[in-house]
Amino acid sequence: MTLAIVTGIPGVGKSTVLKILQKMSDNVQIINYGDLMLEEAIKRDYVSHRDEIRKLPRSIQLKLQRIAAEKIAELKSPDRIVIVDTHSVIKTPFGYLPGLPFSILDILKPDYIIAIKASPKEISYRRSLDPNRRRDIEEESEIERHLMFEDIFNAAYAAYINCMYLTVQNEHGKQEDAAKKIFKVLSGD
Ligand code: AMP
Ligand code: MG
């Protein structure tokens, strides 16, 4: 089994690219980390919308994060390319929360960490088009910082677990190309 963690800051088009990737092969299993956290958060009456999770107290986010990782460990099926759709850093009202602390990486043990990237301008535009989300307003300079933090955190994660790190650009209208790039890397293992 190959396990890849795919990160991307909100609005980068990560879920769109992964939907395309899913259609490329029956051998690909995509697990959305936020879905698992939300399921648990709703069950416990903490939130009613996914964009409220990052505003919960830190200790509760950590609890949900751990429960989700344990669920992923159970969901992983051998002989498949398993992709975990998540965030390397979550911008909370009280600072950047590591999405993949070492205790979580110890559970998931990824072979790859892949960050999907786009320009701050493009991200800002994509966020404005998504009516289903309650995304925070960020200036382009803040988006740039967020993208930089993603690299810094991902570098630490990759060094800790000793896995590959790569970034893939999701350029305007080229979601298909981004999906193909990821698929090529993961099927070459
Ligand atoms: P998403 O739909 O991918 O934006 O995920 C919804 C929410 O789930 C995010 O805004 C975070 O609050 C939470 N989330 C997703 N992945 C993680 C993670 N690895 N650690 C902590 N929170 C996460
Ligand atoms: Mg998403």
mmCIF file of C-alpha atoms and ligand atoms in Angstrom:
data_model
loop_
_atom_site.group_PDB
_atom_site.id
_atom_site.type_symbol
_atom_site.label_atom_id
_atom_site.label_comp_id
_atom_site.label_asym_id
_atom_site.label_seq_id
_atom_site.Cartn_x
_atom_site.Cartn_y
_atom_site.Cartn_z
ATOM 1 C CA MET A 1 0.000 0.000 0.000
ATOM 2 C CA THR A 2 1.084 3.532 -0.718
ATOM 3 C CA LEU A 3 -0.172 6.255 1.581
ATOM 4 C CA ALA A 4 -0.026 9.875 0.485
ATOM 5 C CA ILE A 5 -1.042 12.837 2.549
ATOM 6 C CA VAL A 6 -2.238 15.644 0.319
ATOM 7 C CA THR A 7 -2.279 19.107 1.853
ATOM 8 C CA GLY A 8 -3.474 22.407 0.504
ATOM 9 C CA ILE A 9 -4.547 25.656 2.074
ATOM 10 C CA PRO A 10 -8.262 26.544 1.778
ATOM 11 C CA GLY A 11 -9.227 27.536 -1.760
ATOM 12 C CA VAL A 12 -6.283 25.918 -3.517
ATOM 13 C CA GLY A 13 -8.592 23.450 -5.292
ATOM 14 C CA LYS A 14 -7.393 20.363 -3.442
ATOM 15 C CA SER A 15 -10.734 18.556 -3.282
ATOM 16 C CA THR A 16 -11.380 19.284 -6.972
ATOM 17 C CA VAL A 17 -8.010 17.843 -8.014
ATOM 18 C CA LEU A 18 -8.551 14.798 -5.804
ATOM 19 C CA LYS A 19 -12.001 14.180 -7.308
ATOM 20 C CA ILE A 20 -10.366 13.998 -10.739
ATOM 21 C CA LEU A 21 -7.650 11.721 -9.389
ATOM 22 C CA GLN A 22 -10.307 9.416 -7.916
ATOM 23 C CA LYS A 23 -11.763 8.918 -11.417
ATOM 24 C CA MET A 24 -8.381 7.887 -12.834
ATOM 25 C CA SER A 25 -8.257 4.541 -11.081
ATOM 26 C CA ASP A 26 -10.397 2.210 -8.957
ATOM 27 C CA ASN A 27 -7.236 1.543 -7.042
ATOM 28 C CA VAL A 28 -7.293 4.981 -5.446
ATOM 29 C CA GLN A 29 -9.010 5.480 -2.097
ATOM 30 C CA ILE A 30 -9.510 9.057 -0.948
ATOM 31 C CA ILE A 31 -10.146 9.807 2.699
ATOM 32 C CA ASN A 32 -11.084 13.339 3.757
ATOM 33 C CA TYR A 33 -9.671 14.139 7.195
ATOM 34 C CA GLY A 34 -12.117 17.035 7.732
ATOM 35 C CA ASP A 35 -15.102 14.727 7.020
ATOM 36 C CA LEU A 36 -14.005 12.370 9.773
ATOM 37 C CA MET A 37 -13.447 15.214 12.232
ATOM 38 C CA LEU A 38 -16.797 16.745 11.330
ATOM 39 C CA GLU A 39 -18.640 13.453 11.769
ATOM 40 C CA GLU A 40 -17.248 13.144 15.278
ATOM 41 C CA ALA A 41 -17.775 16.848 16.094
ATOM 42 C CA ILE A 42 -21.432 16.692 15.062
ATOM 43 C CA LYS A 43 -21.952 13.503 17.061
ATOM 44 C CA ARG A 44 -20.646 15.304 20.135
ATOM 45 C CA ASP A 45 -22.628 18.484 19.370
ATOM 46 C CA TYR A 46 -19.507 20.648 19.105
ATOM 47 C CA VAL A 47 -20.338 22.169 15.701
ATOM 48 C CA SER A 48 -22.822 22.040 12.848
ATOM 49 C CA HIS A 49 -20.534 23.191 10.011
ATOM 50 C CA ARG A 50 -16.988 22.120 9.011
ATOM 51 C CA ASP A 51 -15.670 25.684 9.088
ATOM 52 C CA GLU A 52 -16.484 25.938 12.804
ATOM 53 C CA ILE A 53 -14.028 23.166 13.701
ATOM 54 C CA ARG A 54 -10.946 25.397 13.511
ATOM 55 C CA LYS A 55 -12.567 27.818 15.949
ATOM 56 C CA LEU A 56 -13.050 25.173 18.674
ATOM 57 C CA PRO A 57 -10.708 25.196 21.694
ATOM 58 C CA ARG A 58 -7.305 23.720 20.881
ATOM 59 C CA SER A 59 -7.779 20.719 23.187
ATOM 60 C CA ILE A 60 -11.004 19.722 21.403
ATOM 61 C CA GLN A 61 -9.425 20.101 17.947
ATOM 62 C CA LEU A 62 -6.586 17.843 19.102
ATOM 63 C CA LYS A 63 -9.051 15.259 20.372
ATOM 64 C CA LEU A 64 -10.974 15.258 17.066
ATOM 65 C CA GLN A 65 -7.693 15.152 15.134
ATOM 66 C CA ARG A 66 -6.579 12.048 17.018
ATOM 67 C CA ILE A 67 -9.934 10.272 16.628
ATOM 68 C CA ALA A 68 -9.840 10.966 12.866
ATOM 69 C CA ALA A 69 -6.294 9.550 12.553
ATOM 70 C CA GLU A 70 -7.358 6.388 14.349
ATOM 71 C CA LYS A 71 -10.342 6.027 12.011
ATOM 72 C CA ILE A 72 -8.048 6.460 8.989
ATOM 73 C CA ALA A 73 -5.752 3.742 10.283
ATOM 74 C CA GLU A 74 -8.783 1.417 10.346
ATOM 75 C CA LEU A 75 -10.102 2.534 6.926
ATOM 76 C CA LYS A 76 -6.801 2.004 5.056
ATOM 77 C CA SER A 77 -7.093 -0.882 2.664
ATOM 78 C CA PRO A 78 -4.022 -2.800 1.582
ATOM 79 C CA ASP A 79 -3.121 -2.988 -2.134
ATOM 80 C CA ARG A 80 -4.519 0.468 -2.764
ATOM 81 C CA ILE A 81 -3.176 3.959 -3.163
ATOM 82 C CA VAL A 82 -4.634 5.701 -0.143
ATOM 83 C CA ILE A 83 -4.818 9.484 -0.233
ATOM 84 C CA VAL A 84 -5.597 11.540 2.840
ATOM 85 C CA ASP A 85 -7.031 14.971 1.991
ATOM 86 C CA THR A 86 -6.018 17.326 4.790
ATOM 87 C CA HIS A 87 -4.147 20.452 5.864
ATOM 88 C CA SER A 88 -0.578 20.791 7.035
ATOM 89 C CA VAL A 89 -1.469 23.843 9.120
ATOM 90 C CA ILE A 90 -4.867 25.067 10.230
ATOM 91 C CA LYS A 91 -5.192 28.779 10.701
ATOM 92 C CA THR A 92 -7.121 29.134 13.961
ATOM 93 C CA PRO A 93 -8.071 32.342 15.800
ATOM 94 C CA PHE A 94 -5.211 31.598 18.219
ATOM 95 C CA GLY A 95 -2.406 30.660 15.835
ATOM 96 C CA TYR A 96 -1.361 27.984 13.335
ATOM 97 C CA LEU A 97 -2.320 24.502 14.520
ATOM 98 C CA PRO A 98 -0.122 21.701 13.146
ATOM 99 C CA GLY A 99 -2.342 19.400 11.073
ATOM 100 C CA LEU A 100 0.059 16.485 11.278
ATOM 101 C CA PRO A 101 1.858 16.511 14.622
ATOM 102 C CA PHE A 102 4.395 13.709 15.007
ATOM 103 C CA SER A 103 2.016 11.624 17.140
ATOM 104 C CA ILE A 104 -0.443 11.647 14.209
ATOM 105 C CA LEU A 105 2.293 10.875 11.659
ATOM 106 C CA ASP A 106 3.251 7.883 13.823
ATOM 107 C CA ILE A 107 -0.285 6.554 13.284
ATOM 108 C CA LEU A 108 -0.552 7.354 9.554
ATOM 109 C CA LYS A 109 3.042 6.638 8.448
ATOM 110 C CA PRO A 110 2.801 8.283 5.014
ATOM 111 C CA ASP A 111 5.072 7.467 2.071
ATOM 112 C CA TYR A 112 4.455 10.877 0.507
ATOM 113 C CA ILE A 113 3.419 14.326 1.543
ATOM 114 C CA ILE A 114 2.127 16.316 -1.405
ATOM 115 C CA ALA A 115 1.143 19.968 -1.210
ATOM 116 C CA ILE A 116 -1.173 21.375 -3.841
ATOM 117 C CA LYS A 117 -0.331 25.002 -4.515
ATOM 118 C CA ALA A 118 -1.704 27.954 -6.434
ATOM 119 C CA SER A 119 -0.905 31.655 -6.558
ATOM 120 C CA PRO A 120 -2.335 33.862 -3.774
ATOM 121 C CA LYS A 121 -4.365 35.747 -6.382
ATOM 122 C CA GLU A 122 -5.890 32.546 -7.722
ATOM 123 C CA ILE A 123 -6.610 31.242 -4.194
ATOM 124 C CA SER A 124 -8.309 34.478 -3.240
ATOM 125 C CA TYR A 125 -10.477 34.301 -6.359
ATOM 126 C CA ARG A 126 -11.378 30.631 -5.806
ATOM 127 C CA ARG A 127 -12.393 31.336 -2.218
ATOM 128 C CA SER A 128 -14.743 34.068 -3.394
ATOM 129 C CA LEU A 129 -16.502 31.585 -5.706
ATOM 130 C CA ASP A 130 -17.312 28.969 -3.047
ATOM 131 C CA PRO A 131 -20.680 29.725 -1.398
ATOM 132 C CA ASN A 132 -20.763 26.503 0.651
ATOM 133 C CA ARG A 133 -17.796 27.431 2.766
ATOM 134 C CA ARG A 134 -17.356 29.948 5.532
ATOM 135 C CA ARG A 135 -13.812 30.868 4.722
ATOM 136 C CA ASP A 136 -11.884 33.582 6.488
ATOM 137 C CA ILE A 137 -10.979 36.694 4.574
ATOM 138 C CA GLU A 138 -7.207 36.804 4.033
ATOM 139 C CA GLU A 139 -5.230 39.443 2.182
ATOM 140 C CA GLU A 140 -2.951 38.095 -0.551
ATOM 141 C CA SER A 141 0.089 38.760 1.648
ATOM 142 C CA GLU A 142 -1.496 36.615 4.399
ATOM 143 C CA ILE A 143 -2.219 33.856 1.883
ATOM 144 C CA GLU A 144 1.439 33.983 0.872
ATOM 145 C CA ARG A 145 2.487 33.508 4.498
ATOM 146 C CA HIS A 146 0.013 30.665 4.900
ATOM 147 C CA LEU A 147 1.553 28.938 1.832
ATOM 148 C CA MET A 148 5.030 29.457 3.295
ATOM 149 C CA PHE A 149 4.015 27.974 6.654
ATOM 150 C CA GLU A 150 2.613 24.976 4.813
ATOM 151 C CA ASP A 151 6.066 24.300 3.342
ATOM 152 C CA ILE A 152 7.829 24.793 6.656
ATOM 153 C CA PHE A 153 5.515 22.410 8.490
ATOM 154 C CA ASN A 154 5.545 19.849 5.672
ATOM 155 C CA ALA A 155 9.350 19.877 5.615
ATOM 156 C CA ALA A 156 9.402 19.036 9.311
ATOM 157 C CA TYR A 157 6.841 16.258 8.846
ATOM 158 C CA ALA A 158 8.705 14.730 5.895
ATOM 159 C CA ALA A 159 12.027 14.853 7.745
ATOM 160 C CA TYR A 160 10.490 13.263 10.825
ATOM 161 C CA ILE A 161 8.839 10.359 9.032
ATOM 162 C CA ASN A 162 11.452 10.159 6.261
ATOM 163 C CA CYS A 163 9.023 10.347 3.370
ATOM 164 C CA MET A 164 9.057 12.200 0.058
ATOM 165 C CA TYR A 165 7.790 15.772 -0.167
ATOM 166 C CA LEU A 166 6.594 17.350 -3.365
ATOM 167 C CA THR A 167 4.482 20.282 -4.407
ATOM 168 C CA VAL A 168 2.100 20.356 -7.359
ATOM 169 C CA GLN A 169 0.782 23.542 -8.933
ATOM 170 C CA ASN A 170 -2.940 23.687 -9.598
ATOM 171 C CA GLU A 171 -2.984 26.354 -12.284
ATOM 172 C CA HIS A 172 -6.130 27.943 -13.644
ATOM 173 C CA GLY A 173 -8.018 25.436 -15.822
ATOM 174 C CA LYS A 174 -5.308 22.784 -15.375
ATOM 175 C CA GLN A 175 -6.783 20.670 -12.555
ATOM 176 C CA GLU A 176 -6.530 17.616 -14.822
ATOM 177 C CA ASP A 177 -2.752 18.124 -15.197
ATOM 178 C CA ALA A 178 -2.315 18.460 -11.437
ATOM 179 C CA ALA A 179 -4.253 15.217 -10.872
ATOM 180 C CA LYS A 180 -2.188 13.407 -13.538
ATOM 181 C CA LYS A 181 1.074 14.546 -11.951
ATOM 182 C CA ILE A 182 0.072 13.169 -8.564
ATOM 183 C CA PHE A 183 -1.182 9.916 -10.060
ATOM 184 C CA LYS A 184 2.054 9.422 -11.994
ATOM 185 C CA VAL A 185 4.183 9.860 -8.889
ATOM 186 C CA LEU A 186 2.046 7.561 -6.765
ATOM 187 C CA SER A 187 1.660 4.778 -9.315
ATOM 188 C CA GLY A 188 5.421 4.673 -9.902
ATOM 189 C CA ASP A 189 6.061 3.383 -6.389
HETATM 190 P P1 AMP B 1 -11.508 20.818 4.803
HETATM 191 O O1 AMP B 1 -12.872 20.561 4.262
HETATM 192 O O2 AMP B 1 -10.445 19.968 4.199
HETATM 193 O O3 AMP B 1 -11.154 22.271 4.785
HETATM 194 O O4 AMP B 1 -11.546 20.379 6.360
HETATM 195 C C1 AMP B 1 -12.495 20.942 7.249
HETATM 196 C C2 AMP B 1 -11.862 21.282 8.573
HETATM 197 O O5 AMP B 1 -11.374 20.088 9.213
HETATM 198 C C3 AMP B 1 -10.649 22.190 8.520
HETATM 199 O O6 AMP B 1 -10.988 23.550 8.381
HETATM 200 C C4 AMP B 1 -10.004 21.903 9.867
HETATM 201 O O7 AMP B 1 -10.662 22.602 10.902
HETATM 202 C C5 AMP B 1 -10.284 20.416 10.038
HETATM 203 N N1 AMP B 1 -9.107 19.600 9.674
HETATM 204 C C6 AMP B 1 -8.874 18.945 8.519
HETATM 205 N N2 AMP B 1 -7.707 18.277 8.584
HETATM 206 C C7 AMP B 1 -7.181 18.519 9.819
HETATM 207 C C8 AMP B 1 -6.012 18.104 10.509
HETATM 208 N N3 AMP B 1 -5.096 17.294 9.969
HETATM 209 N N4 AMP B 1 -5.816 18.554 11.781
HETATM 210 C C9 AMP B 1 -6.703 19.366 12.362
HETATM 211 N N5 AMP B 1 -7.827 19.790 11.771
HETATM 212 C C10 AMP B 1 -8.073 19.374 10.502
HETATM 213 MG MG MG B 2 -11.384 20.610 0.744
#
